[in-house]
């Protein structure tokens, strides 16, 4: 028998032992990373619960004409959503009847997040939303370069905000200002809250780039000002814009990946459309994705994960999650992995 087939060969035993050691070390690192990610999530939940805590009240939810709202909520009102849908439909847009707007977390009185839910079984391929280009707030000229903050979109939104009720987008602008007044990004935390967040993250947990903010991006790259209305418009655009356009009703489709992602977004020369990418059961939330969709481009492959979603949208991502850890140093090696729930 050839020597290399001899399992008692001490050289082979040494190799196997080294491989086993390396595998055990990798398992320990992965376990450590997973525990850190869970700790990150739990602590952020605690921060958000503490920073946004209000007196607990009985939730009184009302539903009418496809709109379910919490009577104690100030971020979305029943009339505002009805006005928005009516405005879309009266101006050539389409909102599917088999969906409703309701609190995303109805049992959490401190949550101001609303989402879209199916009120009946929706077949794959059903159009859920169709918005003509002229019903979107966007730059006057199409943008050749896609960026996370399109400066001209911010200026277009500021123009409509200044017009107030005279704006043809008034129902949509009111919706944006109401919703994003209460849904905060990390950079909008108080100084004490942001210091606490950085302390929790340390030098390992993402996101690590909290010192450079979207407000900096607006002021440095867009020649933007420091007035609060300009900063608000810039942050709304970061969170609500799809590509270079602010699309009415689209932001009610909340982010979630994996099997929960059930929509497909497409654009054409005439407008934007959202369709069901699979059958959606009655009562099921209708989700889009910030980073794992067919049109997400570099985000889907370049390492845009749970920490980035929190930084840019203020969302504590539900499972599945994508985690990216950097080794630091000159090489800046990265390790990326996904966490999923058992089905």
mmCIF file of C-alpha atoms in Angstrom:
data_model
loop_
_atom_site.group_PDB
_atom_site.id
_atom_site.type_symbol
_atom_site.label_atom_id
_atom_site.label_comp_id
_atom_site.label_asym_id
_atom_site.label_seq_id
_atom_site.Cartn_x
_atom_site.Cartn_y
_atom_site.Cartn_z
ATOM 1 C CA UNK A 1 0.000 0.000 0.000
ATOM 2 C CA UNK A 2 1.416 3.434 -0.895
ATOM 3 C CA UNK A 3 2.686 5.378 2.068
ATOM 4 C CA UNK A 4 0.247 8.235 1.409
ATOM 5 C CA UNK A 5 -2.671 5.834 1.982
ATOM 6 C CA UNK A 6 -1.361 4.778 5.354
ATOM 7 C CA UNK A 7 -3.712 6.359 7.867
ATOM 8 C CA UNK A 8 -1.250 5.744 10.645
ATOM 9 C CA UNK A 9 1.317 7.958 8.977
ATOM 10 C CA UNK A 10 2.143 10.620 11.600
ATOM 11 C CA UNK A 11 2.444 13.247 8.857
ATOM 12 C CA UNK A 12 -1.142 12.583 7.834
ATOM 13 C CA UNK A 13 -2.313 12.620 11.430
ATOM 14 C CA UNK A 14 -0.580 15.947 11.897
ATOM 15 C CA UNK A 15 -2.336 17.351 8.806
ATOM 16 C CA UNK A 16 -5.724 16.098 9.947
ATOM 17 C CA UNK A 17 -5.110 17.463 13.400
ATOM 18 C CA UNK A 18 -4.196 20.880 11.984
ATOM 19 C CA UNK A 19 -7.284 20.909 9.740
ATOM 20 C CA UNK A 20 -9.505 19.962 12.660
ATOM 21 C CA UNK A 21 -7.918 22.706 14.758
ATOM 22 C CA UNK A 22 -8.496 25.283 12.015
ATOM 23 C CA UNK A 23 -12.115 24.166 11.616
ATOM 24 C CA UNK A 24 -12.702 24.420 15.358
ATOM 25 C CA UNK A 25 -11.189 27.904 15.408
ATOM 26 C CA UNK A 26 -13.429 28.974 12.520
ATOM 27 C CA UNK A 27 -16.478 27.556 14.278
ATOM 28 C CA UNK A 28 -15.563 29.490 17.413
ATOM 29 C CA UNK A 29 -15.203 32.709 15.413
ATOM 30 C CA UNK A 30 -18.519 32.166 13.643
ATOM 31 C CA UNK A 31 -20.247 31.390 16.938
ATOM 32 C CA UNK A 32 -18.750 34.538 18.432
ATOM 33 C CA UNK A 33 -19.905 36.615 15.460
ATOM 34 C CA UNK A 34 -23.419 35.190 15.665
ATOM 35 C CA UNK A 35 -23.633 35.905 19.382
ATOM 36 C CA UNK A 36 -22.410 39.446 18.777
ATOM 37 C CA UNK A 37 -25.032 39.953 16.077
ATOM 38 C CA UNK A 38 -27.805 38.788 18.381
ATOM 39 C CA UNK A 39 -26.471 41.008 21.166
ATOM 40 C CA UNK A 40 -26.398 43.942 18.718
ATOM 41 C CA UNK A 41 -30.006 43.333 17.767
ATOM 42 C CA UNK A 42 -31.240 43.006 21.351
ATOM 43 C CA UNK A 43 -29.403 46.101 22.516
ATOM 44 C CA UNK A 44 -30.670 48.172 19.611
ATOM 45 C CA UNK A 45 -34.194 47.059 20.355
ATOM 46 C CA UNK A 46 -33.631 48.240 23.899
ATOM 47 C CA UNK A 47 -32.269 51.598 22.753
ATOM 48 C CA UNK A 48 -35.160 52.210 20.382
ATOM 49 C CA UNK A 49 -37.681 51.122 22.988
ATOM 50 C CA UNK A 50 -36.114 53.469 25.537
ATOM 51 C CA UNK A 51 -35.646 56.440 23.187
ATOM 52 C CA UNK A 52 -39.115 56.115 21.702
ATOM 53 C CA UNK A 53 -40.993 54.978 24.780
ATOM 54 C CA UNK A 54 -44.308 56.644 25.400
ATOM 55 C CA UNK A 55 -47.092 55.994 27.830
ATOM 56 C CA UNK A 56 -48.726 52.654 27.101
ATOM 57 C CA UNK A 57 -52.289 53.057 25.969
ATOM 58 C CA UNK A 58 -54.952 50.700 24.779
ATOM 59 C CA UNK A 59 -54.675 50.315 21.017
ATOM 60 C CA UNK A 60 -57.866 51.196 19.247
ATOM 61 C CA UNK A 61 -57.560 50.180 15.629
ATOM 62 C CA UNK A 62 -60.081 51.277 13.051
ATOM 63 C CA UNK A 63 -60.371 50.033 9.492
ATOM 64 C CA UNK A 64 -62.178 51.740 6.666
ATOM 65 C CA UNK A 65 -61.715 51.670 2.895
ATOM 66 C CA UNK A 66 -58.559 49.612 3.047
ATOM 67 C CA UNK A 67 -56.953 51.707 5.777
ATOM 68 C CA UNK A 68 -56.438 50.423 9.334
ATOM 69 C CA UNK A 69 -54.975 52.887 11.787
ATOM 70 C CA UNK A 70 -54.202 53.097 15.478
ATOM 71 C CA UNK A 71 -56.211 55.903 16.992
ATOM 72 C CA UNK A 72 -53.233 56.889 19.195
ATOM 73 C CA UNK A 73 -50.741 57.035 16.294
ATOM 74 C CA UNK A 74 -49.553 60.371 14.955
ATOM 75 C CA UNK A 75 -47.389 59.098 12.070
ATOM 76 C CA UNK A 76 -50.180 57.892 9.771
ATOM 77 C CA UNK A 77 -53.773 59.046 9.847
ATOM 78 C CA UNK A 78 -56.683 57.274 8.229
ATOM 79 C CA UNK A 79 -57.711 60.364 6.288
ATOM 80 C CA UNK A 80 -54.173 61.009 5.050
ATOM 81 C CA UNK A 81 -53.858 57.504 3.597
ATOM 82 C CA UNK A 82 -57.325 57.670 2.029
ATOM 83 C CA UNK A 83 -56.475 61.049 0.514
ATOM 84 C CA UNK A 84 -53.216 59.658 -0.838
ATOM 85 C CA UNK A 85 -54.887 56.636 -2.468
ATOM 86 C CA UNK A 86 -57.683 58.767 -3.906
ATOM 87 C CA UNK A 87 -55.117 61.230 -5.299
ATOM 88 C CA UNK A 88 -53.148 58.404 -6.938
ATOM 89 C CA UNK A 89 -56.229 56.884 -8.549
ATOM 90 C CA UNK A 90 -57.634 60.214 -9.741
ATOM 91 C CA UNK A 91 -54.346 61.018 -11.486
ATOM 92 C CA UNK A 92 -53.916 57.849 -13.518
ATOM 93 C CA UNK A 93 -52.282 55.624 -10.909
ATOM 94 C CA UNK A 94 -53.423 52.236 -9.622
ATOM 95 C CA UNK A 95 -53.577 50.852 -6.079
ATOM 96 C CA UNK A 96 -54.849 47.282 -5.808
ATOM 97 C CA UNK A 97 -57.997 46.912 -3.692
ATOM 98 C CA UNK A 98 -56.896 43.664 -2.041
ATOM 99 C CA UNK A 99 -54.442 45.362 0.313
ATOM 100 C CA UNK A 100 -54.752 47.614 3.330
ATOM 101 C CA UNK A 101 -52.504 49.917 5.325
ATOM 102 C CA UNK A 102 -52.237 48.956 9.005
ATOM 103 C CA UNK A 103 -49.772 49.140 11.924
ATOM 104 C CA UNK A 104 -46.783 46.905 11.225
ATOM 105 C CA UNK A 105 -46.589 45.933 14.916
ATOM 106 C CA UNK A 106 -50.151 46.289 16.260
ATOM 107 C CA UNK A 107 -49.245 44.984 19.726
ATOM 108 C CA UNK A 108 -46.443 47.527 20.232
ATOM 109 C CA UNK A 109 -47.894 50.917 21.200
ATOM 110 C CA UNK A 110 -44.458 52.576 20.914
ATOM 111 C CA UNK A 111 -44.112 51.630 17.229
ATOM 112 C CA UNK A 112 -45.095 54.196 14.605
ATOM 113 C CA UNK A 113 -44.398 51.959 11.615
ATOM 114 C CA UNK A 114 -47.192 51.165 9.161
ATOM 115 C CA UNK A 115 -47.185 48.635 6.353
ATOM 116 C CA UNK A 116 -49.311 47.125 3.608
ATOM 117 C CA UNK A 117 -51.120 43.812 4.182
ATOM 118 C CA UNK A 118 -53.090 41.532 1.895
ATOM 119 C CA UNK A 119 -56.816 41.490 2.689
ATOM 120 C CA UNK A 120 -57.387 38.472 0.430
ATOM 121 C CA UNK A 121 -55.279 35.889 -1.333
ATOM 122 C CA UNK A 122 -53.280 37.628 -4.052
ATOM 123 C CA UNK A 123 -52.130 35.606 -7.051
ATOM 124 C CA UNK A 124 -48.581 35.722 -8.332
ATOM 125 C CA UNK A 125 -48.245 38.371 -11.027
ATOM 126 C CA UNK A 126 -51.047 40.575 -9.699
ATOM 127 C CA UNK A 127 -50.240 44.269 -10.081
ATOM 128 C CA UNK A 128 -50.277 45.866 -6.614
ATOM 129 C CA UNK A 129 -49.205 49.385 -7.497
ATOM 130 C CA UNK A 130 -48.729 51.281 -10.740
ATOM 131 C CA UNK A 131 -47.504 54.874 -10.649
ATOM 132 C CA UNK A 132 -47.015 57.025 -13.753
ATOM 133 C CA UNK A 133 -43.712 58.870 -13.906
ATOM 134 C CA UNK A 134 -45.491 62.228 -13.689
ATOM 135 C CA UNK A 135 -46.881 61.262 -10.260
ATOM 136 C CA UNK A 136 -43.398 60.853 -8.783
ATOM 137 C CA UNK A 137 -41.180 63.519 -7.265
ATOM 138 C CA UNK A 138 -37.984 63.257 -9.274
ATOM 139 C CA UNK A 139 -35.324 65.300 -11.071
ATOM 140 C CA UNK A 140 -36.505 67.087 -14.203
ATOM 141 C CA UNK A 141 -34.006 65.073 -16.231
ATOM 142 C CA UNK A 142 -33.392 61.329 -15.904
ATOM 143 C CA UNK A 143 -30.216 60.502 -14.018
ATOM 144 C CA UNK A 144 -27.546 58.423 -15.734
ATOM 145 C CA UNK A 145 -25.776 57.664 -12.460
ATOM 146 C CA UNK A 146 -27.620 55.901 -9.634
ATOM 147 C CA UNK A 147 -26.611 57.038 -6.147
ATOM 148 C CA UNK A 148 -28.090 56.547 -2.693
ATOM 149 C CA UNK A 149 -28.732 60.285 -2.422
ATOM 150 C CA UNK A 150 -29.800 61.982 -5.649
ATOM 151 C CA UNK A 151 -29.284 65.682 -4.985
ATOM 152 C CA UNK A 152 -31.787 66.842 -7.593
ATOM 153 C CA UNK A 153 -34.511 64.693 -6.005
ATOM 154 C CA UNK A 154 -33.959 66.472 -2.689
ATOM 155 C CA UNK A 155 -34.252 69.849 -4.408
ATOM 156 C CA UNK A 156 -37.419 68.690 -6.189
ATOM 157 C CA UNK A 157 -38.939 67.630 -2.841
ATOM 158 C CA UNK A 158 -37.971 70.948 -1.238
ATOM 159 C CA UNK A 159 -39.751 72.781 -4.057
ATOM 160 C CA UNK A 160 -42.968 70.846 -3.410
ATOM 161 C CA UNK A 161 -42.697 71.344 0.361
ATOM 162 C CA UNK A 162 -42.385 75.107 -0.183
ATOM 163 C CA UNK A 163 -45.509 75.099 -2.387
ATOM 164 C CA UNK A 164 -47.561 73.560 0.425
ATOM 165 C CA UNK A 165 -51.196 72.942 -0.516
ATOM 166 C CA UNK A 166 -50.574 74.503 -3.939
ATOM 167 C CA UNK A 167 -48.310 71.593 -4.874
ATOM 168 C CA UNK A 168 -49.877 68.998 -7.151
ATOM 169 C CA UNK A 169 -48.133 66.445 -4.888
ATOM 170 C CA UNK A 170 -49.640 67.899 -1.687
ATOM 171 C CA UNK A 171 -51.262 64.637 -0.408
ATOM 172 C CA UNK A 172 -48.030 62.728 -0.939
ATOM 173 C CA UNK A 173 -45.819 65.438 0.578
ATOM 174 C CA UNK A 174 -48.042 65.552 3.675
ATOM 175 C CA UNK A 175 -47.685 61.786 3.980
ATOM 176 C CA UNK A 176 -43.886 61.951 3.759
ATOM 177 C CA UNK A 177 -43.619 64.702 6.348
ATOM 178 C CA UNK A 178 -45.947 62.906 8.769
ATOM 179 C CA UNK A 179 -44.334 59.473 8.507
ATOM 180 C CA UNK A 180 -40.688 60.443 8.651
ATOM 181 C CA UNK A 181 -41.184 62.889 11.492
ATOM 182 C CA UNK A 182 -41.420 59.958 13.904
ATOM 183 C CA UNK A 183 -39.276 57.293 12.179
ATOM 184 C CA UNK A 184 -35.684 58.220 12.981
ATOM 185 C CA UNK A 185 -32.339 57.240 11.506
ATOM 186 C CA UNK A 186 -29.354 56.637 13.782
ATOM 187 C CA UNK A 187 -27.852 60.036 12.931
ATOM 188 C CA UNK A 188 -31.029 61.687 14.231
ATOM 189 C CA UNK A 189 -30.587 60.217 17.716
ATOM 190 C CA UNK A 190 -29.832 62.594 20.550
ATOM 191 C CA UNK A 191 -26.138 63.077 21.340
ATOM 192 C CA UNK A 192 -26.506 60.821 24.377
ATOM 193 C CA UNK A 193 -28.321 58.161 22.360
ATOM 194 C CA UNK A 194 -25.723 58.222 19.594
ATOM 195 C CA UNK A 195 -22.867 58.025 22.107
ATOM 196 C CA UNK A 196 -24.522 55.012 23.714
ATOM 197 C CA UNK A 197 -24.980 53.344 20.329
ATOM 198 C CA UNK A 198 -21.311 53.869 19.426
ATOM 199 C CA UNK A 199 -20.279 52.488 22.816
ATOM 200 C CA UNK A 200 -22.345 49.353 22.222
ATOM 201 C CA UNK A 201 -21.000 48.857 18.704
ATOM 202 C CA UNK A 202 -17.408 49.300 19.818
ATOM 203 C CA UNK A 203 -14.841 48.739 17.075
ATOM 204 C CA UNK A 204 -16.282 45.473 15.724
ATOM 205 C CA UNK A 205 -20.039 45.569 15.274
ATOM 206 C CA UNK A 206 -21.492 47.241 12.170
ATOM 207 C CA UNK A 207 -22.201 49.918 11.215
ATOM 208 C CA UNK A 208 -18.797 51.465 11.925
ATOM 209 C CA UNK A 209 -19.167 54.595 9.770
ATOM 210 C CA UNK A 210 -21.586 56.634 11.868
ATOM 211 C CA UNK A 211 -19.351 59.705 11.988
ATOM 212 C CA UNK A 212 -19.960 60.514 8.308
ATOM 213 C CA UNK A 213 -23.676 61.173 7.989
ATOM 214 C CA UNK A 214 -26.208 61.713 5.227
ATOM 215 C CA UNK A 215 -26.381 65.300 6.410
ATOM 216 C CA UNK A 216 -22.674 65.571 5.549
ATOM 217 C CA UNK A 217 -23.406 64.013 2.155
ATOM 218 C CA UNK A 218 -26.145 66.550 1.499
ATOM 219 C CA UNK A 219 -24.006 69.531 2.485
ATOM 220 C CA UNK A 220 -20.715 68.450 0.884
ATOM 221 C CA UNK A 221 -21.821 66.731 -2.333
ATOM 222 C CA UNK A 222 -25.119 68.501 -3.032
ATOM 223 C CA UNK A 223 -24.128 72.012 -1.890
ATOM 224 C CA UNK A 224 -27.017 71.763 0.537
ATOM 225 C CA UNK A 225 -27.708 74.035 3.457
ATOM 226 C CA UNK A 226 -28.002 73.450 7.180
ATOM 227 C CA UNK A 227 -31.619 74.554 7.555
ATOM 228 C CA UNK A 228 -33.765 71.870 9.173
ATOM 229 C CA UNK A 229 -36.215 71.657 6.271
ATOM 230 C CA UNK A 230 -33.332 70.912 3.884
ATOM 231 C CA UNK A 231 -31.896 68.237 6.170
ATOM 232 C CA UNK A 232 -35.358 66.693 6.613
ATOM 233 C CA UNK A 233 -35.856 66.578 2.835
ATOM 234 C CA UNK A 234 -32.454 64.945 2.335
ATOM 235 C CA UNK A 235 -33.098 62.246 4.953
ATOM 236 C CA UNK A 236 -36.598 61.576 3.610
ATOM 237 C CA UNK A 237 -35.086 61.092 0.155
ATOM 238 C CA UNK A 238 -32.489 58.640 1.461
ATOM 239 C CA UNK A 239 -35.156 56.487 3.102
ATOM 240 C CA UNK A 240 -38.100 56.810 0.734
ATOM 241 C CA UNK A 241 -36.642 57.195 -2.761
ATOM 242 C CA UNK A 242 -36.433 54.198 -5.100
ATOM 243 C CA UNK A 243 -33.574 54.875 -7.487
ATOM 244 C CA UNK A 244 -34.003 58.614 -8.172
ATOM 245 C CA UNK A 245 -37.775 58.883 -7.613
ATOM 246 C CA UNK A 246 -40.095 59.321 -4.651
ATOM 247 C CA UNK A 247 -42.985 56.993 -5.504
ATOM 248 C CA UNK A 248 -46.359 57.468 -3.762
ATOM 249 C CA UNK A 249 -47.543 54.540 -1.581
ATOM 250 C CA UNK A 250 -44.414 52.478 -2.311
ATOM 251 C CA UNK A 251 -42.917 53.121 1.119
ATOM 252 C CA UNK A 252 -45.798 51.212 2.749
ATOM 253 C CA UNK A 253 -44.160 48.008 1.459
ATOM 254 C CA UNK A 254 -41.823 47.322 4.353
ATOM 255 C CA UNK A 255 -38.402 45.710 4.034
ATOM 256 C CA UNK A 256 -37.813 42.017 4.605
ATOM 257 C CA UNK A 257 -35.798 39.402 2.732
ATOM 258 C CA UNK A 258 -35.933 35.627 2.276
ATOM 259 C CA UNK A 259 -39.284 33.908 1.928
ATOM 260 C CA UNK A 260 -41.026 37.053 3.214
ATOM 261 C CA UNK A 261 -40.016 39.058 0.143
ATOM 262 C CA UNK A 262 -43.079 38.797 -2.088
ATOM 263 C CA UNK A 263 -42.966 41.684 -4.564
ATOM 264 C CA UNK A 264 -41.157 42.579 -7.761
ATOM 265 C CA UNK A 265 -40.386 46.197 -8.651
ATOM 266 C CA UNK A 266 -40.019 47.272 -12.278
ATOM 267 C CA UNK A 267 -39.576 50.596 -14.034
ATOM 268 C CA UNK A 268 -40.265 51.652 -17.602
ATOM 269 C CA UNK A 269 -40.149 54.839 -19.626
ATOM 270 C CA UNK A 270 -43.670 55.659 -18.442
ATOM 271 C CA UNK A 271 -43.570 54.791 -14.760
ATOM 272 C CA UNK A 272 -43.147 52.240 -11.983
ATOM 273 C CA UNK A 273 -44.936 49.021 -11.139
ATOM 274 C CA UNK A 274 -45.030 46.616 -8.189
ATOM 275 C CA UNK A 275 -46.329 43.074 -8.744
ATOM 276 C CA UNK A 276 -46.718 40.027 -6.524
ATOM 277 C CA UNK A 277 -43.652 37.810 -7.072
ATOM 278 C CA UNK A 278 -45.506 34.822 -5.577
ATOM 279 C CA UNK A 279 -48.934 34.030 -4.157
ATOM 280 C CA UNK A 280 -49.613 36.154 -1.061
ATOM 281 C CA UNK A 281 -51.982 34.833 1.580
ATOM 282 C CA UNK A 282 -54.712 36.948 3.195
ATOM 283 C CA UNK A 283 -53.331 38.809 6.208
ATOM 284 C CA UNK A 284 -49.726 38.457 5.030
ATOM 285 C CA UNK A 285 -47.504 41.555 5.045
ATOM 286 C CA UNK A 286 -46.434 42.808 1.630
ATOM 287 C CA UNK A 287 -42.668 43.288 1.558
ATOM 288 C CA UNK A 288 -40.015 44.795 -0.630
ATOM 289 C CA UNK A 289 -36.241 44.699 -0.117
ATOM 290 C CA UNK A 290 -33.589 47.353 0.323
ATOM 291 C CA UNK A 291 -30.689 45.105 -0.633
ATOM 292 C CA UNK A 292 -31.651 41.630 -1.928
ATOM 293 C CA UNK A 293 -34.029 42.464 -4.772
ATOM 294 C CA UNK A 294 -33.615 41.885 -8.492
ATOM 295 C CA UNK A 295 -33.029 45.605 -9.098
ATOM 296 C CA UNK A 296 -30.811 46.219 -6.047
ATOM 297 C CA UNK A 297 -27.626 46.210 -8.132
ATOM 298 C CA UNK A 298 -24.366 46.330 -6.200
ATOM 299 C CA UNK A 299 -26.103 46.147 -2.845
ATOM 300 C CA UNK A 300 -27.075 42.523 -3.502
ATOM 301 C CA UNK A 301 -23.479 41.418 -4.007
ATOM 302 C CA UNK A 302 -21.134 43.985 -2.478
ATOM 303 C CA UNK A 303 -21.827 43.478 1.200
ATOM 304 C CA UNK A 304 -24.738 45.736 2.165
ATOM 305 C CA UNK A 305 -26.120 44.153 5.300
ATOM 306 C CA UNK A 306 -28.119 44.499 8.490
ATOM 307 C CA UNK A 307 -25.912 47.237 9.922
ATOM 308 C CA UNK A 308 -26.227 49.286 6.741
ATOM 309 C CA UNK A 309 -30.023 48.892 6.711
ATOM 310 C CA UNK A 310 -30.136 50.216 10.269
ATOM 311 C CA UNK A 311 -27.837 53.149 9.458
ATOM 312 C CA UNK A 312 -29.639 54.230 6.269
ATOM 313 C CA UNK A 313 -33.285 53.426 7.083
ATOM 314 C CA UNK A 314 -33.537 53.234 10.866
ATOM 315 C CA UNK A 315 -34.810 49.650 10.518
ATOM 316 C CA UNK A 316 -33.816 46.849 12.905
ATOM 317 C CA UNK A 317 -33.909 44.094 10.341
ATOM 318 C CA UNK A 318 -35.925 40.966 10.999
ATOM 319 C CA UNK A 319 -34.598 37.579 9.953
ATOM 320 C CA UNK A 320 -33.010 36.765 7.585
ATOM 321 C CA UNK A 321 -30.076 39.072 8.199
ATOM 322 C CA UNK A 322 -26.787 39.625 6.404
ATOM 323 C CA UNK A 323 -23.734 40.408 8.503
ATOM 324 C CA UNK A 324 -20.437 41.797 7.291
ATOM 325 C CA UNK A 325 -17.446 42.020 9.620
ATOM 326 C CA UNK A 326 -14.155 43.677 8.736
ATOM 327 C CA UNK A 327 -10.810 42.527 10.079
ATOM 328 C CA UNK A 328 -9.458 46.065 10.183
ATOM 329 C CA UNK A 329 -5.842 46.839 9.416
ATOM 330 C CA UNK A 330 -4.302 47.403 5.991
ATOM 331 C CA UNK A 331 -5.822 44.364 4.251
ATOM 332 C CA UNK A 332 -9.379 45.136 5.379
ATOM 333 C CA UNK A 333 -10.489 41.545 4.868
ATOM 334 C CA UNK A 334 -14.220 40.969 5.218
ATOM 335 C CA UNK A 335 -16.312 38.040 6.355
ATOM 336 C CA UNK A 336 -19.953 37.950 5.235
ATOM 337 C CA UNK A 337 -22.654 35.506 6.272
ATOM 338 C CA UNK A 338 -26.449 35.273 6.426
ATOM 339 C CA UNK A 339 -28.543 34.351 9.446
ATOM 340 C CA UNK A 340 -31.883 32.667 8.812
ATOM 341 C CA UNK A 341 -34.683 31.388 11.003
ATOM 342 C CA UNK A 342 -35.594 27.712 11.018
ATOM 343 C CA UNK A 343 -38.779 27.288 9.016
#
